[in-house]
C-alpha atoms as an extended CHARMM CRD file, in Angstrom:
* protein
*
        52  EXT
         1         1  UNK       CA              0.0000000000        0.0000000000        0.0000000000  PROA      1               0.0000000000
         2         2  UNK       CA              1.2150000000        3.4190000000       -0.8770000000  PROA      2               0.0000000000
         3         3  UNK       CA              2.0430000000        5.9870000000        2.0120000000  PROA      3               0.0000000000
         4         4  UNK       CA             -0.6200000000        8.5710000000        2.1670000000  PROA      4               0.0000000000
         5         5  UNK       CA              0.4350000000       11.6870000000        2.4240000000  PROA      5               0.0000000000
         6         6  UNK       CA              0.3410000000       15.3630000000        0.1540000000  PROA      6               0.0000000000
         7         7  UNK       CA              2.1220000000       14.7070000000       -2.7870000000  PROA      7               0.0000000000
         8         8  UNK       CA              0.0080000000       14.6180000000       -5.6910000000  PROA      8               0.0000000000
         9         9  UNK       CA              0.4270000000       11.5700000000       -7.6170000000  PROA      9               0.0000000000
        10        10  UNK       CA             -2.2080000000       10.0760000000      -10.9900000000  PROA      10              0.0000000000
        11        11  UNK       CA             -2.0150000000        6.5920000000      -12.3140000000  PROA      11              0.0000000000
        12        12  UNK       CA             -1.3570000000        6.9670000000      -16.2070000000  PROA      12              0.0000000000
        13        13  UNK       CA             -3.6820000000        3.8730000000      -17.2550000000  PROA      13              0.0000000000
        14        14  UNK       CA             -6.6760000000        4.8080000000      -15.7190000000  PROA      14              0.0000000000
        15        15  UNK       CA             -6.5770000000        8.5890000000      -14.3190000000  PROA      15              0.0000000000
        16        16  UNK       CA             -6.7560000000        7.7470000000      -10.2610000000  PROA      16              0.0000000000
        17        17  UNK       CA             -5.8250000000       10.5900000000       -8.6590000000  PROA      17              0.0000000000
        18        18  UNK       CA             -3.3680000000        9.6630000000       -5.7430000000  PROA      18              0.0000000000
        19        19  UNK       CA             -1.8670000000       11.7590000000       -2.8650000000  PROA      19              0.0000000000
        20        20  UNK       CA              1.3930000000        9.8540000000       -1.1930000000  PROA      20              0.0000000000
        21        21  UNK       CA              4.1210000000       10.5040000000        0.7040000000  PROA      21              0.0000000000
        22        22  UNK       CA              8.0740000000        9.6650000000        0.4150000000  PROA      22              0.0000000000
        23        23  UNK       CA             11.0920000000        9.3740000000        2.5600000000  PROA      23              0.0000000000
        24        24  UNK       CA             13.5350000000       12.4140000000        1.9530000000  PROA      24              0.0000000000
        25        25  UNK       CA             16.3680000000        9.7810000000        0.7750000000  PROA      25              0.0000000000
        26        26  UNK       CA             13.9030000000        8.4620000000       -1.4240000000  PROA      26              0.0000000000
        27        27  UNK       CA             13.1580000000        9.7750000000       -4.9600000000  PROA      27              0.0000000000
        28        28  UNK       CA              9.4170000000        9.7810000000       -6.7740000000  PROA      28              0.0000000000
        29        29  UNK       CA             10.1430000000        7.1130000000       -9.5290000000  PROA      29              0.0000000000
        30        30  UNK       CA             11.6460000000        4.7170000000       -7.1100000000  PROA      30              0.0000000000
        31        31  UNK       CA              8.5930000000        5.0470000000       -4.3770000000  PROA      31              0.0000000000
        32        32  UNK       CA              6.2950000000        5.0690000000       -7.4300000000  PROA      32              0.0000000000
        33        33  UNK       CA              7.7040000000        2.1010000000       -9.7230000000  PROA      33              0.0000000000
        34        34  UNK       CA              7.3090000000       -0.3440000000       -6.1820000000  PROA      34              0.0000000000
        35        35  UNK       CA              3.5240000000        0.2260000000       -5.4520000000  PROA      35              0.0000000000
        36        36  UNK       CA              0.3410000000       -0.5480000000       -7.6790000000  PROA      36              0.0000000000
        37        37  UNK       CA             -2.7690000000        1.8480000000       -8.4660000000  PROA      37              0.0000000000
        38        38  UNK       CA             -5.3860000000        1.3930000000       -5.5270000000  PROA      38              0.0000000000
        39        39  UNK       CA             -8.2080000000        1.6760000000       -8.2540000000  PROA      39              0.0000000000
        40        40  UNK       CA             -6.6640000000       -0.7130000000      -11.3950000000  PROA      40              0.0000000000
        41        41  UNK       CA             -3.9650000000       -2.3100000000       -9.8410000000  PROA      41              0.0000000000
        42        42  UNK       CA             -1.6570000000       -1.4580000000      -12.5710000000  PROA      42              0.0000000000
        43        43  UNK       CA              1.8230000000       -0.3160000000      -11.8800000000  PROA      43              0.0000000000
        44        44  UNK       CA              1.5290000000        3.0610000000      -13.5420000000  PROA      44              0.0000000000
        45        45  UNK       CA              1.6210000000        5.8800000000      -11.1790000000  PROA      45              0.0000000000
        46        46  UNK       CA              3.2520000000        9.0360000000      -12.0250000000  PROA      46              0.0000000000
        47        47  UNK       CA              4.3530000000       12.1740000000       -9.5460000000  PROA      47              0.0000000000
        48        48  UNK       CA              2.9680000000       15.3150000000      -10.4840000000  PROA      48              0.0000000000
        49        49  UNK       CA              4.7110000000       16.8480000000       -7.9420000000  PROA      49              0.0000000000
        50        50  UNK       CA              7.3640000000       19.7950000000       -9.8000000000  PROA      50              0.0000000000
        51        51  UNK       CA              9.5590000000       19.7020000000       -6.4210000000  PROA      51              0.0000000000
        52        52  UNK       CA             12.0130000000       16.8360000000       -8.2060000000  PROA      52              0.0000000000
């Protein structure tokens, strides 16, 4: 299960909007690439966070 947190997230395959959180240590595409879409189950979330 993805951390919930304030970081605004979408899955590309099917549009869920997704708000997570990461460790500082941790970048978006590795948090991301490890956890599946809580509506499709897909692994093909995306950060649309612009702090990178």
């Amino acid at each position: 299960m993805i951390p919930k947190g304030d970081i605004p997230g979408v899955c590309v395959d099917c549009g869920e909007h997704i708000a997570y959180s990461k460790k500082s240590m941790q970048t978006h595409a590795d948090l991301l690439k490890k956890h599946r879409c809580p509506k499709c189950g897909n692994f093909a979330l995306k950060t649309l966070s612009t702090d990178l």
